């Protein structure tokens, strides 16, 4: 039976129990704060990061997962007899996919056993395809089939989110098509969406409560009655709002699976404190 291992990056920020249960390998991105560098989710966790930011004037920056960390992850799995499927955050937001491709090119033996996939997403919009592929791998599917299922999952996955301010996205250069909203954000809460791997503006809404409610309406339209539904809320130091949103979404969409997770420090550095997102996957 073919063995397939799934590799992803730390921006998916999957629940630890699922990572361990499904034997998913996580390659961390890098958070830079002053002169210190941290591996995302390894030596800096969300609670630590947001607590640190409350008392620091330093502006965090980020860097893609390194080629060396990718190479080490791939080679370790190849040595154990695995074929490897790597699913990583959008190439339009990070150079992590390129790091993975460069790492594969450096491997002398077993290169043909490594497939790299651009998720065109991040957070749990990346996490859902990762979980789909990992479950297929654990059920004994081969590399080709695992990738097909991951691609299908990617095409039926989306994420919308509400930020307190666009300043963090603007400062980090990740604002994408939401750039036009910058001059009008003083008294609104931007509702944003990942579309084709880029951050795009959806609507400008007066309050955060209204924005989260509108998010549910729009996601209901996108789901369009398809079943099954899987949901995940993620947040940047906004636990109560994320849990409330997830409970409301559960009652509304009756998902077969629902998850809750903080945003990784790398994503939180760009989205900013108070961000709340809802990621969904249908038909898989």
PDB file of C-alpha atoms in Angstrom, residues 49-56 237:
ATOM      1  CA  UNK A  49       2.268  36.926  20.578  1.00  0.00           C
ATOM      2  CA  UNK A  50      -0.824  39.003  21.344  1.00  0.00           C
ATOM      3  CA  UNK A  51       0.262  39.523  24.940  1.00  0.00           C
ATOM      4  CA  UNK A  52       3.664  40.638  23.697  1.00  0.00           C
ATOM      5  CA  UNK A  53       2.135  43.065  21.213  1.00  0.00           C
ATOM      6  CA  UNK A  54       0.054  44.749  23.913  1.00  0.00           C
ATOM      7  CA  UNK A  55       3.247  45.865  25.629  1.00  0.00           C
ATOM      8  CA  UNK A  56       5.542  46.446  22.666  1.00  0.00           C
ATOM      9  CA  UNK A 237      -7.244  37.706  20.218  1.00  0.00           C
TER      10      UNK A 237
END
